[in-house]
Each structure stands twice: as C-alpha cells, then as structure tokens.
Tab-separated table of C-alpha atoms in Angstrom:
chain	number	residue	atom	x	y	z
A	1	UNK	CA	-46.817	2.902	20.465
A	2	UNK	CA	-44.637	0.338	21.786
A	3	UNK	CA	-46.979	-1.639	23.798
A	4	UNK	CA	-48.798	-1.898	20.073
A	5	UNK	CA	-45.402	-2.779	18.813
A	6	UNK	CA	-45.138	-5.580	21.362
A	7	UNK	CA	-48.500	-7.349	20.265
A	8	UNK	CA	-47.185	-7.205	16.617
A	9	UNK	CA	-43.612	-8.877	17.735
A	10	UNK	CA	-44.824	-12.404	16.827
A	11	UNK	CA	-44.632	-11.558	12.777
A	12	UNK	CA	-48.449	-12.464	12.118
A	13	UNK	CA	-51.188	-10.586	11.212
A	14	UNK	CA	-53.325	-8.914	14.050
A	15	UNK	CA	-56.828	-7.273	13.328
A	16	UNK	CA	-57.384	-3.707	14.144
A	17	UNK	CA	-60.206	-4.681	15.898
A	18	UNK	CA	-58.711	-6.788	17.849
A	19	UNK	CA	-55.593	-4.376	18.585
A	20	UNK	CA	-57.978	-1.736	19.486
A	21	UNK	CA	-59.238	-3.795	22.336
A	22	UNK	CA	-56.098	-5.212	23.424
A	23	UNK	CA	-55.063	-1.319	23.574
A	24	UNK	CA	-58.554	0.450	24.310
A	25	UNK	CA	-58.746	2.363	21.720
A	26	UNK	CA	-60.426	3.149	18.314
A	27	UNK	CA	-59.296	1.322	15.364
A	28	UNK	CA	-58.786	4.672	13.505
A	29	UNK	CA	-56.121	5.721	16.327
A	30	UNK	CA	-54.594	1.977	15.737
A	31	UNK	CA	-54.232	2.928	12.348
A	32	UNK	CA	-52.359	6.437	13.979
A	33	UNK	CA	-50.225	4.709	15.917
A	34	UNK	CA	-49.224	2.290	12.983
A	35	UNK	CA	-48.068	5.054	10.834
A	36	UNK	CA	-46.344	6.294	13.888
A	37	UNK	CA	-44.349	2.820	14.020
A	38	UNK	CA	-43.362	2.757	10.470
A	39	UNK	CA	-42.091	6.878	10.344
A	40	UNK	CA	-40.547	6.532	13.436
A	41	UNK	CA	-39.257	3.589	13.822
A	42	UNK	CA	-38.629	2.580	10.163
A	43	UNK	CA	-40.717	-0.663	10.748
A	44	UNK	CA	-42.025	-2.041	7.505
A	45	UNK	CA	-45.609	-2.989	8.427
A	46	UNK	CA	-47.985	-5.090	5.768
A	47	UNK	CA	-51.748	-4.256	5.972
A	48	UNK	CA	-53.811	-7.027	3.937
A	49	UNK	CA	-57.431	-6.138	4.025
A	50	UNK	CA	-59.782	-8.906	5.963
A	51	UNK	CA	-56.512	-9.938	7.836
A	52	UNK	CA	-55.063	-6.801	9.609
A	53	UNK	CA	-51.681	-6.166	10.308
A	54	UNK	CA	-48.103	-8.044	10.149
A	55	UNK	CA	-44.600	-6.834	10.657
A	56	UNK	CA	-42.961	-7.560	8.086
A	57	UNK	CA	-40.813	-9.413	9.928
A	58	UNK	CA	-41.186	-11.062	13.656
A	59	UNK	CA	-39.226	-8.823	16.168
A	60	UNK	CA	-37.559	-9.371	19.457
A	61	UNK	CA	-37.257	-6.325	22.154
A	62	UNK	CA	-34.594	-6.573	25.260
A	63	UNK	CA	-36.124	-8.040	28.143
A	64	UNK	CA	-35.297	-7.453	31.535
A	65	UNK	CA	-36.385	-11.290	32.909
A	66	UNK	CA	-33.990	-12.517	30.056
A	67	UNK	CA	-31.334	-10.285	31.392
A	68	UNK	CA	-31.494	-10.793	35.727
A	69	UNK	CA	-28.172	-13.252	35.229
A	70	UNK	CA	-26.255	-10.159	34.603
A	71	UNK	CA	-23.421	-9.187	36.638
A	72	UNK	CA	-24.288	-5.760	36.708
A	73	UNK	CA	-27.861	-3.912	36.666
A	74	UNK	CA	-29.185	-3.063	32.982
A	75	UNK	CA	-31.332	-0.647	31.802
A	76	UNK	CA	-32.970	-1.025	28.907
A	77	UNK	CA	-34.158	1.952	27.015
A	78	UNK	CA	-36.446	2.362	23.952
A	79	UNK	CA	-34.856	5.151	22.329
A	80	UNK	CA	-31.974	7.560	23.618
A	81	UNK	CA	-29.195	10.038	21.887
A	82	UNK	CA	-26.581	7.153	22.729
A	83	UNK	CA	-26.089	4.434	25.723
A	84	UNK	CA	-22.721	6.443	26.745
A	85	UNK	CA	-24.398	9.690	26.304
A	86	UNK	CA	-27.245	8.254	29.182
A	87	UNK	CA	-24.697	6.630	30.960
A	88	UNK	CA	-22.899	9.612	31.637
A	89	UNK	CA	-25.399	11.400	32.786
A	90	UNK	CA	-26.279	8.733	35.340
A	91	UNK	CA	-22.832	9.414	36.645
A	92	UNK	CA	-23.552	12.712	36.797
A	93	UNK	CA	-26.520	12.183	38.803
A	94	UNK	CA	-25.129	10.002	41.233
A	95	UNK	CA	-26.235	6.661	40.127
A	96	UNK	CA	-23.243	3.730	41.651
A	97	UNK	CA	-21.430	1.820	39.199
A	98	UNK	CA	-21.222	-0.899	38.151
A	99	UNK	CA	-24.403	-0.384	35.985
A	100	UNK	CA	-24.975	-1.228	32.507
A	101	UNK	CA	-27.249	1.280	29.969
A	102	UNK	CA	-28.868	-0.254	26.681
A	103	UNK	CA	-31.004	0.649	23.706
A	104	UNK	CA	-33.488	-0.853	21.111
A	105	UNK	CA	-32.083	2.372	19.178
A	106	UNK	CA	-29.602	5.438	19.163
A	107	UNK	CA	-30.912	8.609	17.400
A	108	UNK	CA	-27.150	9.776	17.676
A	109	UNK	CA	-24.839	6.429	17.761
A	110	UNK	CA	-21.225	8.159	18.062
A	111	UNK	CA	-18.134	5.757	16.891
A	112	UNK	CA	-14.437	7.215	17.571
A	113	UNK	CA	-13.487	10.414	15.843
A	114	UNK	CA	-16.993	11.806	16.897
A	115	UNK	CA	-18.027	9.484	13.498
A	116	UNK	CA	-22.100	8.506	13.436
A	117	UNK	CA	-22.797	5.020	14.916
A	118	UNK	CA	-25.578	3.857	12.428
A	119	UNK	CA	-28.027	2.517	15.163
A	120	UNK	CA	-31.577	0.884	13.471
A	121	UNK	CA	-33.869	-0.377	16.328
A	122	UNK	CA	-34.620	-3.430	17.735
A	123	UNK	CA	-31.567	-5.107	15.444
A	124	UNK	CA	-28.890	-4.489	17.265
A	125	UNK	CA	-26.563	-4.279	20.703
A	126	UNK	CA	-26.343	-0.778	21.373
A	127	UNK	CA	-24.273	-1.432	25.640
A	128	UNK	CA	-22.731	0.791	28.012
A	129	UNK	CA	-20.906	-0.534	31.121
A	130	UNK	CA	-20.148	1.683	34.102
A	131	UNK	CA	-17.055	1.176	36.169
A	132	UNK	CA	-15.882	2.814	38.926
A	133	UNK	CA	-11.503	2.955	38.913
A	134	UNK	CA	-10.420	3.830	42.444
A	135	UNK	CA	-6.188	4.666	42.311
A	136	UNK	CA	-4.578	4.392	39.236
A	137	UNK	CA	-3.709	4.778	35.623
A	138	UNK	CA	-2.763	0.719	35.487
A	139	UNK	CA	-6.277	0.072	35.776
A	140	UNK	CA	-6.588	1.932	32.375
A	141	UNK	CA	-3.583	0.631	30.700
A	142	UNK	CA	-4.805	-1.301	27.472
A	143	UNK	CA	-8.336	-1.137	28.648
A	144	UNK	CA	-9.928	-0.769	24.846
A	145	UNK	CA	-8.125	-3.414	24.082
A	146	UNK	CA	-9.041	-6.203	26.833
A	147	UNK	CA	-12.787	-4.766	25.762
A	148	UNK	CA	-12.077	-6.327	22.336
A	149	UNK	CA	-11.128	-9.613	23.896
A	150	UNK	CA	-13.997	-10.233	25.150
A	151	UNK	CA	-16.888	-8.666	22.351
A	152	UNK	CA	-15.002	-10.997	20.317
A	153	UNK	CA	-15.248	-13.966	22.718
A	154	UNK	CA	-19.229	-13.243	22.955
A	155	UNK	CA	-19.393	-13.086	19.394
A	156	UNK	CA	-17.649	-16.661	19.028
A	157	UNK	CA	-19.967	-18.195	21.074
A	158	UNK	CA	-22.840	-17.355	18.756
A	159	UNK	CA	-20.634	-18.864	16.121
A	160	UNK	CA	-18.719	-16.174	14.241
A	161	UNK	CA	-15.237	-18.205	14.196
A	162	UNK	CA	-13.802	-16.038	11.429
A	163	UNK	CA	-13.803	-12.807	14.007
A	164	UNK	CA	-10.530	-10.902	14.513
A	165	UNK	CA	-9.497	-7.611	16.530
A	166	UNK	CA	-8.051	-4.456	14.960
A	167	UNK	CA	-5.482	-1.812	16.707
A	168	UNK	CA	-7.070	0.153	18.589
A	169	UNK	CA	-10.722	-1.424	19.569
A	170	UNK	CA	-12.817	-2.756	16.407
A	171	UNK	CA	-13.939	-6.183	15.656
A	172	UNK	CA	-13.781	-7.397	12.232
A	173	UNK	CA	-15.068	-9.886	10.416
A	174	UNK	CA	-12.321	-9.918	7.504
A	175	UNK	CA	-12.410	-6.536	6.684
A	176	UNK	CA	-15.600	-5.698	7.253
A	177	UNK	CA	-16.158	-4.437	10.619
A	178	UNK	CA	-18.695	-5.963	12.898
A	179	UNK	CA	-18.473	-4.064	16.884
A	180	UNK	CA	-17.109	-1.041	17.410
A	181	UNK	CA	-15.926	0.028	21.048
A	182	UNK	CA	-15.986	3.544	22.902
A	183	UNK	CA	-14.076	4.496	26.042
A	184	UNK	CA	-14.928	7.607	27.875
A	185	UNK	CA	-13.558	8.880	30.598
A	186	UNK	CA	-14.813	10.938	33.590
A	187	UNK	CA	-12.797	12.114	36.554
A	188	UNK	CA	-9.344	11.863	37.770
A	189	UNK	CA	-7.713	8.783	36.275
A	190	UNK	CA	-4.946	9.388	38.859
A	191	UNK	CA	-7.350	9.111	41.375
A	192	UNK	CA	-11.135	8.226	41.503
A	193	UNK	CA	-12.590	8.266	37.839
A	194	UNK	CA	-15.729	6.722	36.178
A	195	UNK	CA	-15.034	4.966	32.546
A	196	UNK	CA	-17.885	4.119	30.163
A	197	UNK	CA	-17.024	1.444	28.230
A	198	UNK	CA	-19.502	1.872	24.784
A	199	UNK	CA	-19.888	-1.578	22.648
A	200	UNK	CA	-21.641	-1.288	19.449
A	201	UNK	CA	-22.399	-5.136	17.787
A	202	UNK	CA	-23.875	-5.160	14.222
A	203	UNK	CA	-26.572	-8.628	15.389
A	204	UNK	CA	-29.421	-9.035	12.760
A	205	UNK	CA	-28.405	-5.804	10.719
A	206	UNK	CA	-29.099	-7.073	7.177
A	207	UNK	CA	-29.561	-3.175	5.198
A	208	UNK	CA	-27.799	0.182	5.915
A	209	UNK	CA	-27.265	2.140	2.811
A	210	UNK	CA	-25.447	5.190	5.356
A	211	UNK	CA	-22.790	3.361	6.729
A	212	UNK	CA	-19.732	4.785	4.947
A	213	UNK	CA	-17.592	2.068	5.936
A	214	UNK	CA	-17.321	-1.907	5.171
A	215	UNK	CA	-19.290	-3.686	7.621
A	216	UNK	CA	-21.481	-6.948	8.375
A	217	UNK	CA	-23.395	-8.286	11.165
A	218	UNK	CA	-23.716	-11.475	13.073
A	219	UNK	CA	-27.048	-12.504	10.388
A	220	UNK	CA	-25.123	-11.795	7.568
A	221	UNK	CA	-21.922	-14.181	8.810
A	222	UNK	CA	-24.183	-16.884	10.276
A	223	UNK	CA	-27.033	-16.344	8.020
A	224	UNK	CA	-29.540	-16.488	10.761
A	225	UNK	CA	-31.293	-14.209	13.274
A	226	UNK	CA	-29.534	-14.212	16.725
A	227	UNK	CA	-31.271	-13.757	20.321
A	228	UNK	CA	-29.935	-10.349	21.028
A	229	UNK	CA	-30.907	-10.677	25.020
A	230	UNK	CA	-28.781	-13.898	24.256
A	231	UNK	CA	-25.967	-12.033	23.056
A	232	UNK	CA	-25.937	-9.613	25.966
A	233	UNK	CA	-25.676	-12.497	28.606
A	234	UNK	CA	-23.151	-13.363	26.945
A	235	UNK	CA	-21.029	-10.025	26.566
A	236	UNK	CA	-21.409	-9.690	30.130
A	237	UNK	CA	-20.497	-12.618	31.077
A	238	UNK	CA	-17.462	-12.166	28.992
A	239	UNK	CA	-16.463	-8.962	29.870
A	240	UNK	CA	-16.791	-10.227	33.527
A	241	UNK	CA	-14.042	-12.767	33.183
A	242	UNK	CA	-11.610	-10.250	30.746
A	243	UNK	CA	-11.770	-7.258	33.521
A	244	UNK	CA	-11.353	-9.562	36.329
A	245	UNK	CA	-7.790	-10.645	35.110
A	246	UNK	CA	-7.200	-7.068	33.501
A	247	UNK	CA	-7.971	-5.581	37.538
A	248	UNK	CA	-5.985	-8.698	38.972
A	249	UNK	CA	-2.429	-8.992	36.229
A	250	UNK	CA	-2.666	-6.239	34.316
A	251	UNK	CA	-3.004	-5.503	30.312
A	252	UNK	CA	0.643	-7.960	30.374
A	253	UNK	CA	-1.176	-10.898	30.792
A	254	UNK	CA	-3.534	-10.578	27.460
A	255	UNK	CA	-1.082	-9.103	25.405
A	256	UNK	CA	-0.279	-12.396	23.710
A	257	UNK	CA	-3.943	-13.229	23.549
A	258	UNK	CA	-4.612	-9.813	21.914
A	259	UNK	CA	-1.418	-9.948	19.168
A	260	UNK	CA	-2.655	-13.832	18.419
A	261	UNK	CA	-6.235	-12.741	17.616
A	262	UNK	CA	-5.227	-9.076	15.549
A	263	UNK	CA	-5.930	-9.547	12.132
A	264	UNK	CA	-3.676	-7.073	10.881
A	265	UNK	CA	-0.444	-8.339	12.523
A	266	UNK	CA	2.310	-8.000	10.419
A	267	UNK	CA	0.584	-6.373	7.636
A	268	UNK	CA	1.643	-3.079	6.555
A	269	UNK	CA	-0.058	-0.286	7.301
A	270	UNK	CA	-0.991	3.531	7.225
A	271	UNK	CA	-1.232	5.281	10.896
A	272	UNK	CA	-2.751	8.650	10.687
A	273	UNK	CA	-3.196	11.378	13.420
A	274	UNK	CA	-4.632	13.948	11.756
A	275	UNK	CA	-3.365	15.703	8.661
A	276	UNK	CA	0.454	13.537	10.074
A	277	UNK	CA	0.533	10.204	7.995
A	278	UNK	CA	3.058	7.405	9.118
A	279	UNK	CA	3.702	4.492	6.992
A	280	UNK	CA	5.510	1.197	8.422
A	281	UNK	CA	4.429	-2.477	9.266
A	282	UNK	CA	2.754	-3.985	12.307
A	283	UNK	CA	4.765	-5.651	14.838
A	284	UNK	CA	2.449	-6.005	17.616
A	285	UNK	CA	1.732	-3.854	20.937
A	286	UNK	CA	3.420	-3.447	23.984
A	287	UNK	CA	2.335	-4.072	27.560
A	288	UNK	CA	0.011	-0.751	28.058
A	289	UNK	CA	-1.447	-1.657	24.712
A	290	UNK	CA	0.028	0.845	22.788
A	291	UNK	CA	1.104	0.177	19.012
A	292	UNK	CA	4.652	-1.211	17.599
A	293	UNK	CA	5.440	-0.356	14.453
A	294	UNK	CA	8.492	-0.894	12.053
A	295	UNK	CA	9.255	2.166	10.703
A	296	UNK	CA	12.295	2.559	7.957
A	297	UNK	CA	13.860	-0.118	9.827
A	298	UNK	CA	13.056	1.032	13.858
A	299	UNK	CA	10.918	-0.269	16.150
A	300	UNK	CA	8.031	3.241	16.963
A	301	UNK	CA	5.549	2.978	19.354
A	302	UNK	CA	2.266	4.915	19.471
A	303	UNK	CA	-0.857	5.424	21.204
A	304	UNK	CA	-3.838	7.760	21.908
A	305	UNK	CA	-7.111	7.939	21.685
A	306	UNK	CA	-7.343	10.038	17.929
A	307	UNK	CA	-5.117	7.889	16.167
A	308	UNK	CA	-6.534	5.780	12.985
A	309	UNK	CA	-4.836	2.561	11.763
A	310	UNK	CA	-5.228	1.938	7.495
A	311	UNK	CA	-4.094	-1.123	5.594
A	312	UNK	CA	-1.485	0.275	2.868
A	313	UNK	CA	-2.464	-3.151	0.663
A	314	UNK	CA	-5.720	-4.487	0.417
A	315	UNK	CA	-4.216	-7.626	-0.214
C-alpha cells in the first residue's frame, strides 16, 4: 500500500495499468489497494476514466536521506499508537539514547491530561527525542520549557514570526495553538533516568473538524505547504543548541528568553488543578520554570505536570 502511495506522491494521474506493473500486480488488486489508501489513510484519491489515478493533492513522506544531518538517529515510522508510546518501548528494550522516533501518523496522538493528539498522516511532525539524564534533578529543571524555545525557534525559521510560548509547554500562534509538547519520564530522576521529549507541530494541517480546541498550522499562517523533512532538520538542529546550554547553565540562563517570548505575560489568568481553580495575573516564572502568579496581592508560585493555565479575558 505504501509503495503504491509513493508512485502517486507526485499529485498526477497514474494509469492502473501502469501501477500494476510498477507494483506486479493486477489492476483489479490496484484498484484494492486504492480503496485501502483512501479508508485507511483518509487520502482523497480522484479516478478520471482514460487517465487513471491522482491524489488529490501531491504528498511528501519523511525521508531518511533528507534526514542523515541529524544529530541523533531517526526512525521514521508509517503508522504507530504514538512516537512516545514507541519510544518508550525502545527504552524498554534496550535501544541507547540519544535516538529520535517519528511518524507519517498516530492512531492514538496523546496531548497532556491524557487529551487525544489529532494526528492526520503525512501532514504533520509527529517527534520523539530520547535522552539519557545521568545524576540529577537540575538536568530536569524547566526542561518543557527550554523544549518550547526551541519548537518555536524551528518554527521561525520557516517564517511564522507571530509565534509565542504558553506556561507550561504549547506554542501558539495568537491563541490558536500550533505544537504541543510531552515530557515523560522513565527511571530515577535522582539518578539514571530516560526522558522522552514528545513534539507535536500542526505543518500543512489545513481541516480537522475533531480538534476541540483553537488551533492552526504552519500552511494556514504562511499560506503555503512546508517541507516537513525540512522542518525536522530544523527542530533538531534547534533543540541541539537549547539542551546544550540547558545541560551546560541551567534553566537560569533562558528564563529571560522564555518570559520575553510568553504570550500571556502579564495577562490575567485562570490556573486550574483539577476541580481547585486559582485566579490571579501572570508575573513570569522562576528559575526551575515553575509559574509566578499575583494572587490577591502575593507573589504564588506553582508547578507540576497536571496543572492547566486559562486566560480569564479573551481580550
């Protein structure tokens, strides 16, 4: 199925004659594995009689020779549950990080809060990097956060100026959100431990009628398809130079970067944990990353993993 889907990335029409032979196979079990595509897949596929077949729209898979800059090897995937979900069973079975797991698709995308990570194939970045933390909880400390630095300096250099960070680890565009990151954890983080780091980038999304929350993509900002192997050079390239000075000076040394680029600095804001609700304005973060908030007049801190940040004004 995919190696048909690959002669039908170009966008024009192919016969099913001439598919067959590329494939070996009948027409009639083209015509199979066609259906196949557009169930499974959700590929809209035009079939013009005398002509043949034509996505209905040119595609572009991941592609390992686009990808052998990376820092870190990749694996690229056709279809799993979720990139952290395979990455931590890689862990489990011994693989050595630093490695990096990726997906034309997730058939169960997870966001925080165990929320569904809408994941259509072949349109977006669905990334998992693998990293080894020998000694220490500092190596942790605002690690979400220097994540967001550096989605959000890979996204800039594709040409989405107008991108901003939001307590804890989403990227916005506005207030639509456009990445999403993950963190899990595996191990003893006073010790040895193994963290995923899961990035979810909305690239040439253009429909999703599911996602219950505001979002937007890097086609719907620029108005134009991006290179999503591009995209991923990028990332890693970016994340590379971010975790470098996060191992080296510590979450301390981006905190100003992070405050300068949070969109909702200052604004006032509902944090809820749970059924608890807390209502106060922003004031920045301190040097683990955690929240400050002004509370009936006093400074409050707070951080953890289940915690959910609302604007009290959509103004």
């Amino acid at each position: 199925m995919l190696t048909l889907l690959k002669l039908l990335k170009d966008g024009r029409f192919h016969s099913g004659q001439a598919l067959g032979a590329a494939l070996g196979v009948s027409r009639s079990a083209v015509w199979k594995q066609l259906q196949l595509l557009e169930s499974n897949l959700n590929l809209s596929i035009h079939k013009v009689r005398g002509r043949g077949y034509q996505l209905a729209a040119p595609l572009e898979l991941l592609e390992q020779d686009q990808l052998t800059a990376s820092p870190w090897p990749v694996s690229i995937h056709d279809s799993l549950d979720s990139t952290n979900a395979e990455a931590l069973r890689a862990i489990d079975s011994g693989t050595a990080a630093p490695f990096v797991v990726t997906a034309e698709r997730q058939t169960a995308g997870r966001g925080r809060r165990g929320r569904k990570w809408v994941s259509p194939f072949a349109e977006n970045i669905y990334y998992s990097l693998v990293l080894r933390m020998d000694g220490g909880m500092r190596q942790l400390e605002g690690l979400s956060l220097v994540v967001g630095l550096a989605v959000l300096s890979a996204l800039r250099g594709v040409g989405i100026s107008d991108a901003g960070l939001k307590w804890p680890n989403d990227v916005l565009v506005g207030n639509k959100k456009i990445a999403g990151i993950l963190l899990e954890l595996v191990g003893d983080p006073a010790d040895v431990c193994h963290v995923v780091l899961g990035i979810g980038i909305n690239v040439n999304m253009r429909v999703a009628s599911e996602v219950d929350q505001a979002w937007t993509s890097v086609f719907l900002e620029s108005g134009h398809s991006v290179n999503r192997n591009a995209l991923i050079s990028k990332l890693n390239d970016s994340l590379l130079v971010y975790l470098k000075r996060h191992a080296t000076e510590g979450f301390s040394a981006l905190q100003a970067q992070w405050e300068q680029n949070h969109l909702w600095q200052g604004r006032e804001v509902s944090l809820i944990a749970g059924v608890h609700q807390v209502d106060g304005t922003v004031m920045g973060i301190d040097q683990q990353g955690a929240l400050r908030m002004s509370v009936n007049g006093e400074e409050k801190v707070y951080s953890g993993g289940e915690l959910s940040l609302r604007l009290r004004h959509d103004s």
